[in-house]
Coordinates of C-alpha atoms and ligand atoms in Angstrom, one line a residue:
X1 CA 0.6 15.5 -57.6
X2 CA 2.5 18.6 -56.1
X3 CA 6.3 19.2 -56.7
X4 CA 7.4 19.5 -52.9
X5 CA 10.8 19.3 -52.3
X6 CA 13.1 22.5 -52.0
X7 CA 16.7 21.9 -52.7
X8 CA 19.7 24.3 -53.4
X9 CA 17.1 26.9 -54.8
X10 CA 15.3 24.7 -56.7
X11 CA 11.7 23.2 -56.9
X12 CA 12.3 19.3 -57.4
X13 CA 9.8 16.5 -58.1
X14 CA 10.2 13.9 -55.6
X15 CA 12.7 10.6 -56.7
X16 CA 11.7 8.6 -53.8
X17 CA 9.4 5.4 -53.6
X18 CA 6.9 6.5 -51.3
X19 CA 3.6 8.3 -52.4
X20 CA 2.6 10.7 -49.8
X21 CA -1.6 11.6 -49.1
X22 CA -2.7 14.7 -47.9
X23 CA -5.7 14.4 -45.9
X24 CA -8.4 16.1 -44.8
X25 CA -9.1 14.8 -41.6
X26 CA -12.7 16.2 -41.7
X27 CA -14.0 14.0 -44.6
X28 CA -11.4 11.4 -44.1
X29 CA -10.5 12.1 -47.6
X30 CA -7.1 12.5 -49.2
X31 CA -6.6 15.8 -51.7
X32 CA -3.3 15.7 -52.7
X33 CA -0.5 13.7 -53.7
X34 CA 3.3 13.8 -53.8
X35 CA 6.5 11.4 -54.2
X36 CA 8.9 11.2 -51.1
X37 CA 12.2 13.1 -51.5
X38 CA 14.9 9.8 -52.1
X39 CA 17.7 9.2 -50.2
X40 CA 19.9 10.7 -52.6
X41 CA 17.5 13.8 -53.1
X42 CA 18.2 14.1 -49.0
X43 CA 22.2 14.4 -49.9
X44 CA 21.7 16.9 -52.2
X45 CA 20.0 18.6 -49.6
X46 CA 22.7 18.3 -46.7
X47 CA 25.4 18.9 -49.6
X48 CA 23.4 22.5 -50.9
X49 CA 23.1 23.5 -47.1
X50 CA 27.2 22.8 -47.1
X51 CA 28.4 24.5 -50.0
X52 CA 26.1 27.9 -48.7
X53 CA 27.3 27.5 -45.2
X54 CA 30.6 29.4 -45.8
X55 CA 28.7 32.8 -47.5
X56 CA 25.8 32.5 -44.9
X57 CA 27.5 32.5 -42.2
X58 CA 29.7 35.6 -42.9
X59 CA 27.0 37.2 -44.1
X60 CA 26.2 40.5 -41.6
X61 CA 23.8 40.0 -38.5
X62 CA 21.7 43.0 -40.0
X63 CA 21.8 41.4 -43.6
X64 CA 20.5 37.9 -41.9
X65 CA 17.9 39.9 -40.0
X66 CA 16.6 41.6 -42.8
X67 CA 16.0 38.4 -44.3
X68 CA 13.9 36.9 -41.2
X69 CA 12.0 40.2 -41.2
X70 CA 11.0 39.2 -44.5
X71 CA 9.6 35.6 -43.7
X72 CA 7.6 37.4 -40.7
X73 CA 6.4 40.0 -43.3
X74 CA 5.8 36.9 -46.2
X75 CA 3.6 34.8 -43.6
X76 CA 1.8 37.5 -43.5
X77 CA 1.0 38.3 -47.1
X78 CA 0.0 34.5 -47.4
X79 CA -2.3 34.9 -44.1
X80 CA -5.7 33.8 -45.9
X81 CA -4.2 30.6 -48.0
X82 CA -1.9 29.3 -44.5
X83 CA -5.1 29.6 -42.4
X84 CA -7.3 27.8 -44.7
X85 CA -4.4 25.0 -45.8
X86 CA -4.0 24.3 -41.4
X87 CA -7.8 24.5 -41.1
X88 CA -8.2 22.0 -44.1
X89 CA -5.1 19.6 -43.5
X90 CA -5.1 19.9 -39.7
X91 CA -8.2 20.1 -39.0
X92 CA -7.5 23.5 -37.0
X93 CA -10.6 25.5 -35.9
X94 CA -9.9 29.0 -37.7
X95 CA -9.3 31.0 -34.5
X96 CA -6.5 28.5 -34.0
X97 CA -4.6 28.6 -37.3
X98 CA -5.0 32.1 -36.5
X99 CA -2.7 32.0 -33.6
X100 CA -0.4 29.8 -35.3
X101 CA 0.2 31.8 -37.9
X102 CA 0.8 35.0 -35.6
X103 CA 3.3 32.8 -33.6
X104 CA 5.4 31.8 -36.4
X105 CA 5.0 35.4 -37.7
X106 CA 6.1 36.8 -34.0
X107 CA 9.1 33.7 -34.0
X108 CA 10.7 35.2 -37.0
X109 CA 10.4 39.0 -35.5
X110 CA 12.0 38.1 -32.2
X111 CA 15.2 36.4 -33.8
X112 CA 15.6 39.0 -36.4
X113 CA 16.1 41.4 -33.1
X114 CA 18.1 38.8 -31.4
X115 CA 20.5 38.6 -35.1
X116 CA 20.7 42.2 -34.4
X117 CA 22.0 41.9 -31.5
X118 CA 24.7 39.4 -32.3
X119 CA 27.7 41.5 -32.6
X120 CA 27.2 43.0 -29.1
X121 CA 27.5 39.6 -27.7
X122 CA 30.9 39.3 -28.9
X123 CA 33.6 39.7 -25.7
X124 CA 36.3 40.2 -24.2
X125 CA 36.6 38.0 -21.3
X126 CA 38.5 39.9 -18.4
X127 CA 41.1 37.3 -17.1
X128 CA 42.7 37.1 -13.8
X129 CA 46.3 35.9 -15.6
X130 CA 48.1 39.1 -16.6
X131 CA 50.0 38.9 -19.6
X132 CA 47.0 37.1 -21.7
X133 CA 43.6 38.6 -23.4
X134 CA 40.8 36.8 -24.0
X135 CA 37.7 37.1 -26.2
X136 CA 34.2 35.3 -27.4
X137 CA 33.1 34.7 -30.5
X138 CA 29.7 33.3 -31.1
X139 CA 29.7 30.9 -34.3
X140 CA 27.0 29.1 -36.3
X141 CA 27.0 24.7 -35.4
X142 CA 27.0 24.8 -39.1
X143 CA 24.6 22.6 -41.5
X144 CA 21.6 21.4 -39.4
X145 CA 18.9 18.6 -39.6
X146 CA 15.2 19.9 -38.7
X147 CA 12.7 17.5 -38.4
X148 CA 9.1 18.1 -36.8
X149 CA 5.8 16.9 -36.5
X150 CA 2.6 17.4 -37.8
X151 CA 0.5 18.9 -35.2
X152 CA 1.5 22.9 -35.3
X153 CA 3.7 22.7 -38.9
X154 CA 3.8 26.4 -39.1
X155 CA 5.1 26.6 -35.6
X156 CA 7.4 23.9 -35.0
X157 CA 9.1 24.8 -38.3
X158 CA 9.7 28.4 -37.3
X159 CA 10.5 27.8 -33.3
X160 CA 13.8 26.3 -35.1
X161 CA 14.2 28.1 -38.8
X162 CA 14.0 31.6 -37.3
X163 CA 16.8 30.7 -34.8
X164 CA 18.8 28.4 -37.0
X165 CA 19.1 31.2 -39.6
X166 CA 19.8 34.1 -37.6
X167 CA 22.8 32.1 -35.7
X168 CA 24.1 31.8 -39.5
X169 CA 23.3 27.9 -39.5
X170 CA 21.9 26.7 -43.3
X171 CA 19.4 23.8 -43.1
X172 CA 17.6 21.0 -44.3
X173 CA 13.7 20.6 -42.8
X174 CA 11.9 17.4 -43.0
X175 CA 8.3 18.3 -42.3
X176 CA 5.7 15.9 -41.3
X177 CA 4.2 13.4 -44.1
X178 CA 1.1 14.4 -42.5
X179 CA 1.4 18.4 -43.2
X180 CA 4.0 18.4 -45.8
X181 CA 2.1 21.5 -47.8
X182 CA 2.4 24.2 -45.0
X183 CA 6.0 24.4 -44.8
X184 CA 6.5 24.7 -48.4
X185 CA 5.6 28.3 -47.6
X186 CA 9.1 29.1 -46.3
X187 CA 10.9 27.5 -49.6
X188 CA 8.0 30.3 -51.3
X189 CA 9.1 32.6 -49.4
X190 CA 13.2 32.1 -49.6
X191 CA 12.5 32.2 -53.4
X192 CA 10.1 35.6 -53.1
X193 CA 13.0 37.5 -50.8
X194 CA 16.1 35.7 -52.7
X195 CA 17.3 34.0 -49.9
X196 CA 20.7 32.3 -51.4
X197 CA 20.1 29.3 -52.9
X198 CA 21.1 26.0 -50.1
X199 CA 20.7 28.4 -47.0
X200 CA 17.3 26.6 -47.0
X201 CA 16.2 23.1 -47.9
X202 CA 13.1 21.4 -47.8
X203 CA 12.8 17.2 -48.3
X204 CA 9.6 15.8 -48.0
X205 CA 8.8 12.1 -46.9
X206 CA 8.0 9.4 -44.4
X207 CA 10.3 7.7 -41.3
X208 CA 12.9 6.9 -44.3
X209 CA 13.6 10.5 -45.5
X210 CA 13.8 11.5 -41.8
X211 CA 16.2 8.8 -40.7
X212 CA 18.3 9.8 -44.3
X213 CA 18.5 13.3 -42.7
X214 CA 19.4 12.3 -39.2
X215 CA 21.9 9.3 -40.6
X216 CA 23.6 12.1 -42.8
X217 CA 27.4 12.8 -41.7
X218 CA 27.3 16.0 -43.6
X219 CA 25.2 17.5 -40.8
X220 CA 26.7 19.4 -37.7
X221 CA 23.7 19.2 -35.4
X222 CA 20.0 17.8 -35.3
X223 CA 16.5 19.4 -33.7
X224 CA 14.1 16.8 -33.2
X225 CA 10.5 17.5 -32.4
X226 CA 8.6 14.3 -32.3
X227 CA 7.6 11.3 -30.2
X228 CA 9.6 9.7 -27.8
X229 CA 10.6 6.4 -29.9
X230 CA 11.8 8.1 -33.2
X231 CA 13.7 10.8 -30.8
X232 CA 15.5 8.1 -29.3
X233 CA 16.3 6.9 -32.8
X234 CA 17.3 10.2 -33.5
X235 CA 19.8 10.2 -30.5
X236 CA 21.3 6.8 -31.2
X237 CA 22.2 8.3 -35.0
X238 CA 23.6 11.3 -33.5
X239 CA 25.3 9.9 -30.8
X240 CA 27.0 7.5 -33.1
X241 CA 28.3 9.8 -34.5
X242 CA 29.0 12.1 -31.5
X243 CA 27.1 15.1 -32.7
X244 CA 24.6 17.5 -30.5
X245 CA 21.0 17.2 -30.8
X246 CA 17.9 19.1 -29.5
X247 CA 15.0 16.7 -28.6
X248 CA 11.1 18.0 -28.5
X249 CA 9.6 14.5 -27.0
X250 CA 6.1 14.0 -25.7
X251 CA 3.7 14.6 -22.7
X252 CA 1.7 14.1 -20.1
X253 CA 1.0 17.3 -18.2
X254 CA -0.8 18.0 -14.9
X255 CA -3.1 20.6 -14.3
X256 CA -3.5 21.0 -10.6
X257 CA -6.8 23.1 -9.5
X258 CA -6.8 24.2 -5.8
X259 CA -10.0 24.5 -4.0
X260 CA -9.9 28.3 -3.2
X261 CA -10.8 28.6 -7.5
X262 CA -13.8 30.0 -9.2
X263 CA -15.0 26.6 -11.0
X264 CA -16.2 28.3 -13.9
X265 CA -12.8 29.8 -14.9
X266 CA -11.0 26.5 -13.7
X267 CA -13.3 24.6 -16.3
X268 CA -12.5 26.8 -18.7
X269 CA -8.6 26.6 -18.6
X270 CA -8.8 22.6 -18.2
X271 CA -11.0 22.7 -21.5
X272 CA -8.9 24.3 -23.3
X273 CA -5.6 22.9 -22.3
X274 CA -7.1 19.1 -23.6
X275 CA -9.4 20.2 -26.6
X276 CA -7.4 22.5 -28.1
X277 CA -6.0 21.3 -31.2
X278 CA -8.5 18.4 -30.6
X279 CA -5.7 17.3 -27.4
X280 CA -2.4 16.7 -30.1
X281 CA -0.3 19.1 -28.1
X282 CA 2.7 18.0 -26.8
X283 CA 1.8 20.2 -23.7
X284 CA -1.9 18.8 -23.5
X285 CA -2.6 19.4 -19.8
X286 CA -4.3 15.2 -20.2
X287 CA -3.6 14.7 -16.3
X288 CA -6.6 17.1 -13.6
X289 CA -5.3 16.9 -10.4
X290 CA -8.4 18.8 -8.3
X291 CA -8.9 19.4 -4.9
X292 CA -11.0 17.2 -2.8
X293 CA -13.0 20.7 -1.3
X294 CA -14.1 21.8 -5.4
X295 CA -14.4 18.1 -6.9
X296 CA -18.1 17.6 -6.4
X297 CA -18.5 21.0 -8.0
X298 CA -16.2 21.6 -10.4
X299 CA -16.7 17.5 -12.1
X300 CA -20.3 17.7 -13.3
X301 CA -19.7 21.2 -14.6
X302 CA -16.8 19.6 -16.4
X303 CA -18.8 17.0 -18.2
X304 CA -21.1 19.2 -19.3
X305 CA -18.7 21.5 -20.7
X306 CA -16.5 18.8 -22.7
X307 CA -20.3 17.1 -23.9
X308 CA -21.4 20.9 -25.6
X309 CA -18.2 21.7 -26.8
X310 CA -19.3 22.0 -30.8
X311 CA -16.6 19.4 -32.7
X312 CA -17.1 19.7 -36.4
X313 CA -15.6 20.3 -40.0
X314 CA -13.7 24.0 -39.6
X315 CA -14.3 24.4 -43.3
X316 CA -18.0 24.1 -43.1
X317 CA -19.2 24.7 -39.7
X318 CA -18.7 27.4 -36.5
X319 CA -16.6 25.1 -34.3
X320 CA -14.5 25.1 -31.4
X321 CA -12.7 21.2 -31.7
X322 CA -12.0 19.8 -35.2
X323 CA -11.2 16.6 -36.0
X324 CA -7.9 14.3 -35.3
X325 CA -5.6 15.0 -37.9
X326 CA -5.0 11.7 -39.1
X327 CA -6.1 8.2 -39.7
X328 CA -3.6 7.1 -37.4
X329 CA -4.2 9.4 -34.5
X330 CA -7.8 8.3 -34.5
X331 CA -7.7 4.7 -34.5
X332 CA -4.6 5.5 -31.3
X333 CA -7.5 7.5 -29.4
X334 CA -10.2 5.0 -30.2
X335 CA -7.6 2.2 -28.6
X336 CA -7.3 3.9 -25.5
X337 CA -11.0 4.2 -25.6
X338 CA -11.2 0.5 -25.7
X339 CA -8.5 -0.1 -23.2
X340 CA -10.2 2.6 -20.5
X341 CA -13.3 0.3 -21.1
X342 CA -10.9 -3.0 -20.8
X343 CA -9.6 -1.1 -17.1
X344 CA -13.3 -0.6 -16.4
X345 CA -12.8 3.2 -16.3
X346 CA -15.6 5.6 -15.3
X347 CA -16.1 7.6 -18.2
X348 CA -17.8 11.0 -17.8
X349 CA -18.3 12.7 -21.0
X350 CA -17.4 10.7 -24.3
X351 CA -15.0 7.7 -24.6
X352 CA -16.0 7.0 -27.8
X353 CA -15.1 8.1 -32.1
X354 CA -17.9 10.4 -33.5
X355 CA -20.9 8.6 -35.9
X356 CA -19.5 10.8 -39.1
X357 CA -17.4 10.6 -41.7
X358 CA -13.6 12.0 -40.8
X359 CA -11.7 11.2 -37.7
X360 CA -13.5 12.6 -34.8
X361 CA -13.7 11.5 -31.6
X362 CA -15.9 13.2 -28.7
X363 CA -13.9 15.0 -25.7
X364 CA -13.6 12.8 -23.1
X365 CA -13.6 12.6 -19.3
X366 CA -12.6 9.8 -17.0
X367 CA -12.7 10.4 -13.0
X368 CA -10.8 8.9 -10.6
X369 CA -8.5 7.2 -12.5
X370 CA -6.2 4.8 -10.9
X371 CA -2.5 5.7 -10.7
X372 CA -1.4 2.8 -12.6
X373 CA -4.0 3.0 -15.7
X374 CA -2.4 3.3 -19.3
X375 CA -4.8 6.1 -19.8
X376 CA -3.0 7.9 -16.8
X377 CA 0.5 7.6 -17.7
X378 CA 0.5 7.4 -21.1
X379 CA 0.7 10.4 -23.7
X380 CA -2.2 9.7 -25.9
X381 CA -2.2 13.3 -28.2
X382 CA -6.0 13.5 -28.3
X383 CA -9.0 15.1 -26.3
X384 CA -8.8 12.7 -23.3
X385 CA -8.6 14.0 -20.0
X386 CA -8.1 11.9 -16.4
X387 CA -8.9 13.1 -13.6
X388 CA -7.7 12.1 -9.9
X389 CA -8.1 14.3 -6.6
X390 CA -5.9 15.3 -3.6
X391 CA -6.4 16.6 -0.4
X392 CA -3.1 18.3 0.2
X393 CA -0.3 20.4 -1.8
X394 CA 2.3 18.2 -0.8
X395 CA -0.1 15.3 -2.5
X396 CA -0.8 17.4 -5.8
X397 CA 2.9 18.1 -6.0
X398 CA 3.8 14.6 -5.5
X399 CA 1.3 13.2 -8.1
X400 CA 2.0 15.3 -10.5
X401 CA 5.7 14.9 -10.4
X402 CA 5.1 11.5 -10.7
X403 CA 5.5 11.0 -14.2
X404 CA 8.5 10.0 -17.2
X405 CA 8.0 12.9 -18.4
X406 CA 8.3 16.5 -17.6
X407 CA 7.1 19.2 -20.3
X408 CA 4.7 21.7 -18.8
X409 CA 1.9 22.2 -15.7
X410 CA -0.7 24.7 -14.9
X411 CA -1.6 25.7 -11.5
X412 CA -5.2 27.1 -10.3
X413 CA -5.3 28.9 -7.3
X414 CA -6.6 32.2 -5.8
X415 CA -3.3 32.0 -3.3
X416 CA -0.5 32.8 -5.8
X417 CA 2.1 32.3 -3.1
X418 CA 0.9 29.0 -2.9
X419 CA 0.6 28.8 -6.9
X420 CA 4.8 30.2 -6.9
X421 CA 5.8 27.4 -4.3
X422 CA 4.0 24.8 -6.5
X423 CA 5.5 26.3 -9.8
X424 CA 9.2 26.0 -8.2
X425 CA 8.5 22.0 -7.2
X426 CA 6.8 21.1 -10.6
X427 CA 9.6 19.5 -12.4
X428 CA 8.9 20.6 -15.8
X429 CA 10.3 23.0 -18.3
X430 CA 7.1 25.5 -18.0
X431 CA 4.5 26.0 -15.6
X432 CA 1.6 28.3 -16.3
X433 CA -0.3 29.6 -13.5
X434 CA -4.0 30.7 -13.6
X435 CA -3.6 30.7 -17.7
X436 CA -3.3 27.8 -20.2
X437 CA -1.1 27.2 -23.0
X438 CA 0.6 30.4 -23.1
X439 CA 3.7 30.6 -25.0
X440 CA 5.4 33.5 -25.7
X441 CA 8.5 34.0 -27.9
X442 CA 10.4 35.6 -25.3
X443 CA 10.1 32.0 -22.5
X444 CA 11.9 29.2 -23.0
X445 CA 10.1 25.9 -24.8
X446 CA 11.0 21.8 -23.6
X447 CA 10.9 19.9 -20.9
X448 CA 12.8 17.6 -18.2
X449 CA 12.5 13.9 -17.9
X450 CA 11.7 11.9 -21.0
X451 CA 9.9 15.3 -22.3
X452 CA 13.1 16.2 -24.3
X453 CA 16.9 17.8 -23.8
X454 CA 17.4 21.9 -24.6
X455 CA 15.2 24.2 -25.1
X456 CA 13.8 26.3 -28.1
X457 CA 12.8 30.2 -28.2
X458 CA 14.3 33.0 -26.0
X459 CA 17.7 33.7 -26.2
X460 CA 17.8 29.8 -25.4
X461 CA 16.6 28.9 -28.7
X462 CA 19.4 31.3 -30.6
X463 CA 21.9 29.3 -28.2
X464 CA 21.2 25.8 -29.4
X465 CA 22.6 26.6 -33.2
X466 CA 25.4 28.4 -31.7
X467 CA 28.6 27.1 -30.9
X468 CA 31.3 29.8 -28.1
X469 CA 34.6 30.3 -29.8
X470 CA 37.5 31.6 -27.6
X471 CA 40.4 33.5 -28.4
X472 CA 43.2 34.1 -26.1
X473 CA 46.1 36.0 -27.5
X474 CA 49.3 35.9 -25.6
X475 CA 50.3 39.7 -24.9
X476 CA 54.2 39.3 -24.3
Ligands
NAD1 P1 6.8 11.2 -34.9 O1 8.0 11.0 -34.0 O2 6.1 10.0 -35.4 O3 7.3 12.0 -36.2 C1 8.0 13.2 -36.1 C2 8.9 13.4 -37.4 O4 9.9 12.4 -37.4 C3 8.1 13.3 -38.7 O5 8.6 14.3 -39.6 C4 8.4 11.9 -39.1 O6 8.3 11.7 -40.5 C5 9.9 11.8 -38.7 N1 10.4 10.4 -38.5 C6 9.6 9.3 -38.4 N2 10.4 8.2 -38.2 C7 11.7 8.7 -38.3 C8 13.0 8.1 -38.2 N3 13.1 6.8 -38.0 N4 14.1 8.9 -38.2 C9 14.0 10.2 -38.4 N5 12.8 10.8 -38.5 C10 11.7 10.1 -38.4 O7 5.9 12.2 -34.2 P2 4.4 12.8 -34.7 O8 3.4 11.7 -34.6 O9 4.6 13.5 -36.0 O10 4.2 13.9 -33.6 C11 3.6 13.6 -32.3 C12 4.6 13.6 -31.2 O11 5.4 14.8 -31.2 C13 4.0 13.5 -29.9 O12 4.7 12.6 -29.1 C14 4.2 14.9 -29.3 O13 4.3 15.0 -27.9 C15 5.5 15.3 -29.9 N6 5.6 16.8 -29.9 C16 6.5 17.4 -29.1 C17 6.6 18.8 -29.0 C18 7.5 19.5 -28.0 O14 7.7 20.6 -28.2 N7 8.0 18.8 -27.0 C19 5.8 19.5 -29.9 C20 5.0 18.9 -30.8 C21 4.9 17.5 -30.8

């Protein structure tokens, strides 16, 4: 049983009524334990990150940096123990964790730059009235709500700490009852560098402890990064009561490949954008859109790409796809599975849960799936990739606009004009061309559509836990 929940300073068993397991998706096989933070352990929480809003905020960009420049410099020192803990509870092949530790280490760098910066982006706004003067003044929202998901915990939870912090906002994270260890790095490491107590709060727990944090009216704004059913949830308890909120939703991203690519390399970036993390990416490039001219070619080398791909334990074995990290993910992959079998879909390479203990599932291939199949328009957040073809641009474009949602796209092509003019008609929040799943600090992260509303990182990600102040002073 772990003590888990980090609240005004302090370490605090949890009071709530649900027991939380921590898997190990590999074996299937729980290793830890904890009690849910209660509903009143979650207004503790909102009503720390209130009484330090007043001191943190006035506390000196350079002061606030210093302090993010600490987390980057903490991940670091715990580098060994957070790649083993996402290798062991995610199921995260170690070159993987690797990179998700860098990013969160690299998210809290960047924004203790851009807190650096902060006074400089205070005003005066020249005014075409004479007799007035005008200036900006860029304040914290205040107290805010963080609640993420389980599938890059180190990430998610930095994408909106490191900017929530250095905009002067205090917070309260709910982390995923699926990964609710990882994170409890950052209440370490706010006790290790001193950080004052309440600036950062950490409850632990299930749907209820989230929905206690979104209910809360102590909170000035909530970041949601989650499916698209609790984020409308979400919306509903914000919009009741008329408070902002960033939304993270789901996806179902195209990856369009143009006949004038090498098919080696193509196969190589549309592997990697639907097994890495074993497909539970938000930006999963699940939909192939390929040319009718490099189908024949580029399909069969497909298969037998997604069929060697070594899917194993990360612990024990040298592997490039781990498992599903839950119980629940895996029985949602093996009921697509079922349903592409119900649809009569032609499977190329898998379609079916590994013979082993854990929750694996081979990497999966269906061709020429019809437009109007589940598995085509549905985000299913595992290794499952449908493919259709096209013969023209206008037809890729058109297809892979044709979705709810609008997170990310890749485009292959050896023409990158004709890659740019794809880009600009994609509607999503990112496109990557010839290169997969590249995000950098400095770009902007969400989508269009159902795929969420703001963004996160950049100087986009500083914006959302700011709020512009204006004073105009009356010269006469
Ligand atoms: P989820 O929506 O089930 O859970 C997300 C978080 O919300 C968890 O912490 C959960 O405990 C909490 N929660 C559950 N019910 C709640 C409620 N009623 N009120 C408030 N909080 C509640 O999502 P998940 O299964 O953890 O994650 C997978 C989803 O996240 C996928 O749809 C994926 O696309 C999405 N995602 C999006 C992004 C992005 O950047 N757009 C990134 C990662 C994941």
């Amino acid at each position: 049983m772990t003590t888990s929940h980090y609240i005004a300073g302090r370490w605090v068993e949890g009071q709530g009524s649900d027991c939380i397991s921590v898997n190990d998706p590999a074996l299937g096989q729980p290793f830890a334990e904890l009690m849910a933070a209660s509903i009143a352990q979650v207004d503790q929480a909102v009503t720390a990150a209130r009484g330090a809003l007043p001191a943190w905020k006035n506390t000196s960009a350079s002061e606030r940096a210093a302090y993010l420049r600490g987390f980057a410099e903490q991940l670091g020192q715990r580098r060994e123990a957070l790649i083993t803990l996402q290798m062991r509870n995610n199921g995260k092949p170690r070159h993987e964790a690797e990179i998700d530790l860098d990013d969160a280490i690299a998210t809290f760098g960047y924004y203790a730059e851009l807190a650096e910066q902060l006074p400089s982006k205070n005003r005066d706004v020249p005014l075409a009235a004479p007799g007035f003067s005008a200036r900006t003044r860029l304040e914290p929202v205040g107290v805010v709500g963080l609640i993420v998901p389980w599938n890059f915990p180190l990430v998610t939870s930095a994408w909106k700490l490191a900017p929530a912090l250095a905009a002067g906002c205090t917070v309260v994270l709910k982390p995923s009852e699926v990964t609710p260890l990882i994170e409890q790095a950052y209440g370490q490491i706010a006790d290790a560098l001193g950080l004052p107590a309440g600036v950062l709060n950490i409850v632990n727990g299930k749907a209820e402890t989230g929905a206690a944090l979104s209910n809360h009216n102590g909170l000035d704004k909530l970041s949601f990064t989650g499916s698209n059913s609790v984020g409308s949830q979400v919306m509903r308890s914000a919009s009741a009561q008329c408070r902002p909120v960033t939304l993270e939703l789901g996806g179902k991203s195209a990856i369009v490949v143009f006949d004038d690519c090498d098919v080696g390399q193509a196969v190589e970036w549309i592997v990697a954008g639907i097994t890495w993390n074993a497909g539970q990416m938000c930006s999963a490039t699940s939909r192939l859109l390929v040319q009718d001219g490099i189908a024949d070619a580029l399909l069969p080398r497909l298969q037998v790409a997604l069929e060697q791909l070594r899917v194993g334990n990360p612990l024990t074995e040298e592997v490039e796809m781990g498992p599903l990290t839950s119980q629940a993910q895996w029985l949602k992959v093996a009921g697509y599975f079922a349903t592409a079998r119900e649809e009569g879909l032609h499977c190329l390479a898998g379609g079916k849960a590994l013979d082993r203990d854990g929750w694996f599932v081979s990497p999966t291939l269906y061709a020429d799936v019809p437009k109007d199949s589940r598995l085509w328009t549905e985000e299913i957040f595992g290794p499952v990739l449908c493919a259709r073809r096209f013969a023209t641009e206008g037809q890729a474009i058109a297809e892979a606009n044709d979705s709810r949602f609008g997170l990310v796209a890749t485009v292959c092509s050896a023409d990158l004009e004709r890659a740019e003019r794809v880009a600009d008609a994609l509607e999503v929040g990112h496109v990557w061309i010839n290169s997969v799943q590249a995000v950098f600090v400095e770009t902007s992260w969400g989508g269009t559509k159902g795929s969420g509303i703001g963004r996160e990182l950049g100087p986009w990600g500083l914006s959302a836990y700011q709020s512009v102040k204006h004073v105009t002073r009356c010269l006469g």
